[in-house]
Coordinates of C-alpha atoms in Angstrom, one line a residue:
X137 CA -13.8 -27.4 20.3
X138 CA -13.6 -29.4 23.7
X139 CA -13.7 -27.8 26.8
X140 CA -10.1 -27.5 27.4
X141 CA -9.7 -26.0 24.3
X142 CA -8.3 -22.5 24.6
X143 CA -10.2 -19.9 22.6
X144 CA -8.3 -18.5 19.7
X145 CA -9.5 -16.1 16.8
X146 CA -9.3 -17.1 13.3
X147 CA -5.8 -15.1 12.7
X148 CA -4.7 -16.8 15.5
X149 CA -5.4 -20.5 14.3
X150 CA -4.2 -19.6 10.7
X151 CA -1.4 -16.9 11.3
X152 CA 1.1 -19.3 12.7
X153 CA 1.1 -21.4 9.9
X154 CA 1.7 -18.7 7.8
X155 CA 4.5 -17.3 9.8
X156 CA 5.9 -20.9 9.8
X157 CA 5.7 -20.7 5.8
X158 CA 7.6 -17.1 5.9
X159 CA 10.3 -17.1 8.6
X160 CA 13.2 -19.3 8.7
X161 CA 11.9 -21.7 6.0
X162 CA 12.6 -20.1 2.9
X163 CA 12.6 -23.5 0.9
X164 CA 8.8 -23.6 2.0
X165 CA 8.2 -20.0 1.1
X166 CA 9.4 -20.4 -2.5
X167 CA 7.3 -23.7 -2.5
X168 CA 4.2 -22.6 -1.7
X169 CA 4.4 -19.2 -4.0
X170 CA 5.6 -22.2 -7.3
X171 CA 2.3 -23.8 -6.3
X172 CA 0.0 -20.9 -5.8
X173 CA 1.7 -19.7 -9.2
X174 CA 0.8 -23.2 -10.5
X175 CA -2.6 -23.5 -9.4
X176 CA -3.9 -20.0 -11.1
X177 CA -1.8 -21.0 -14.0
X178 CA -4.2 -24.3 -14.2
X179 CA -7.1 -22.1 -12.9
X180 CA -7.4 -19.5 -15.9
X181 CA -6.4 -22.6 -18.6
X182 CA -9.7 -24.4 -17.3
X183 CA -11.4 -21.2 -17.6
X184 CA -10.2 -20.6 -20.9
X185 CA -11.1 -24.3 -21.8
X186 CA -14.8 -23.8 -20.8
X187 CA -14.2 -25.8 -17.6
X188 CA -14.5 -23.6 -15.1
X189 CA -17.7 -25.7 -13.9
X190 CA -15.4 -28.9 -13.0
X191 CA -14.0 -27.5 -10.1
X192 CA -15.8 -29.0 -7.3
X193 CA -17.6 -26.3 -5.2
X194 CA -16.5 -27.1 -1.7
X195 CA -12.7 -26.5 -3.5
X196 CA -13.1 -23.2 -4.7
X197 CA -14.4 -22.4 -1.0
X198 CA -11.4 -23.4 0.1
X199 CA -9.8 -21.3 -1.9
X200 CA -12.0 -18.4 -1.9
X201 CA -11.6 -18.6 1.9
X202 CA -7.8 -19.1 2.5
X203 CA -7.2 -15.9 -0.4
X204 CA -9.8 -13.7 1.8
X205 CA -8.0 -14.7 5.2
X206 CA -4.3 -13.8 3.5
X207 CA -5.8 -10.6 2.0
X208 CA -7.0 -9.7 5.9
X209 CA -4.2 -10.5 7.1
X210 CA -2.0 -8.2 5.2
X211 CA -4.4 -5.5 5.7
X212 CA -4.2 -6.0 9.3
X213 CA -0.2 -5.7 9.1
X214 CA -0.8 -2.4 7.2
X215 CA -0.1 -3.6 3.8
X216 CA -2.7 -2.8 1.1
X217 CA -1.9 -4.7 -1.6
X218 CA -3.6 -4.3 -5.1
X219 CA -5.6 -7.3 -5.8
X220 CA -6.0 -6.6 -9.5
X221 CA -3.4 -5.1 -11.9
X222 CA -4.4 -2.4 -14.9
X223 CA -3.7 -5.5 -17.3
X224 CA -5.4 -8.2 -16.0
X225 CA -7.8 -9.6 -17.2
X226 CA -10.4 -10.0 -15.0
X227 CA -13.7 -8.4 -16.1
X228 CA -15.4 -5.4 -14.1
X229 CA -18.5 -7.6 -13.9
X230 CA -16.8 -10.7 -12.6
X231 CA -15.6 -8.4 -9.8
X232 CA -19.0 -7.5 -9.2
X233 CA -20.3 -10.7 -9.1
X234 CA -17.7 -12.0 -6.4
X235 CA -17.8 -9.3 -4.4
X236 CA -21.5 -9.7 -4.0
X237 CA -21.4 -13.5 -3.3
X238 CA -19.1 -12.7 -0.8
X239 CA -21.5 -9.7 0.9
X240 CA -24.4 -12.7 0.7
X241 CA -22.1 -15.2 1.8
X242 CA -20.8 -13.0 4.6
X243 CA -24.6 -11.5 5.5
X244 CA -23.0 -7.9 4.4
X245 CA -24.8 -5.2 2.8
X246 CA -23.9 -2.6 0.9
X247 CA -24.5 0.0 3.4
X248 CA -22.5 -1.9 6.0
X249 CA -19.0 -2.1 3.3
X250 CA -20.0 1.7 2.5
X251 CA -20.3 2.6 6.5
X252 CA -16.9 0.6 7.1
X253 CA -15.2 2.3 4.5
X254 CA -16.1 5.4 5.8
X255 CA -14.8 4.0 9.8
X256 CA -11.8 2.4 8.6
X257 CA -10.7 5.5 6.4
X258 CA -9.6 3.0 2.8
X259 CA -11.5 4.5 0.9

């Protein structure tokens, strides 16, 4: 950042965009939700194909990162949306072993998610 730069948070450089995607552009809206469809479409048929391990790293950060900022995001605006449905497919332990990448990843520890819980009151 230069020093003109204003300072912005993070839901301030990527909230915009967002709000571009879901006011007044419906066309873009419905575009974007086709492609995220797409992608986990392609996602779980690699998975299922044993190729899970092709998808670049540095990709699925990308991902990983833009899915946690739209989850804050709507948690911020008061929604709570449920992440998993009773017939998915996901297993319990590949929930736990995302969750805890994304503790280490974040510096987090258990106590810290336990103690915000607790603050935040969604438990």
């Amino acid at each position: 950042m230069s020093e003109m730069e204003p300072s912005m948070s993070l839901s301030e450089l990527t909230l915009p965009h967002a709000d571009d995607a879901m006011t007044g552009h419906p066309a873009d809206t419905r575009d974007l939700v086709d492609t995220a469809e797409q992608l986990a479409a392609s996602l779980n048929g690699w998975i299922a194909a044993g190729r899970a391990g092709a998808l670049p790293n540095e990709t699925m950060r990308h991902l990983m990162a833009a899915l946690v900022k739209v989850y804050a995001a709507k948690f911020d605006e008061g929604q709570r949306p449920v992440l998993l449905d009773a017939e998915s497919d996901v297993s319990a332990t590949a929930v736990l072993v995302t969750a805890s990448a994304l503790m280490k990843a974040s510096n987090l520890e258990i106590f810290e998610l336990g103690m915000w819980q607790s603050w935040s009151g969604t438990r």
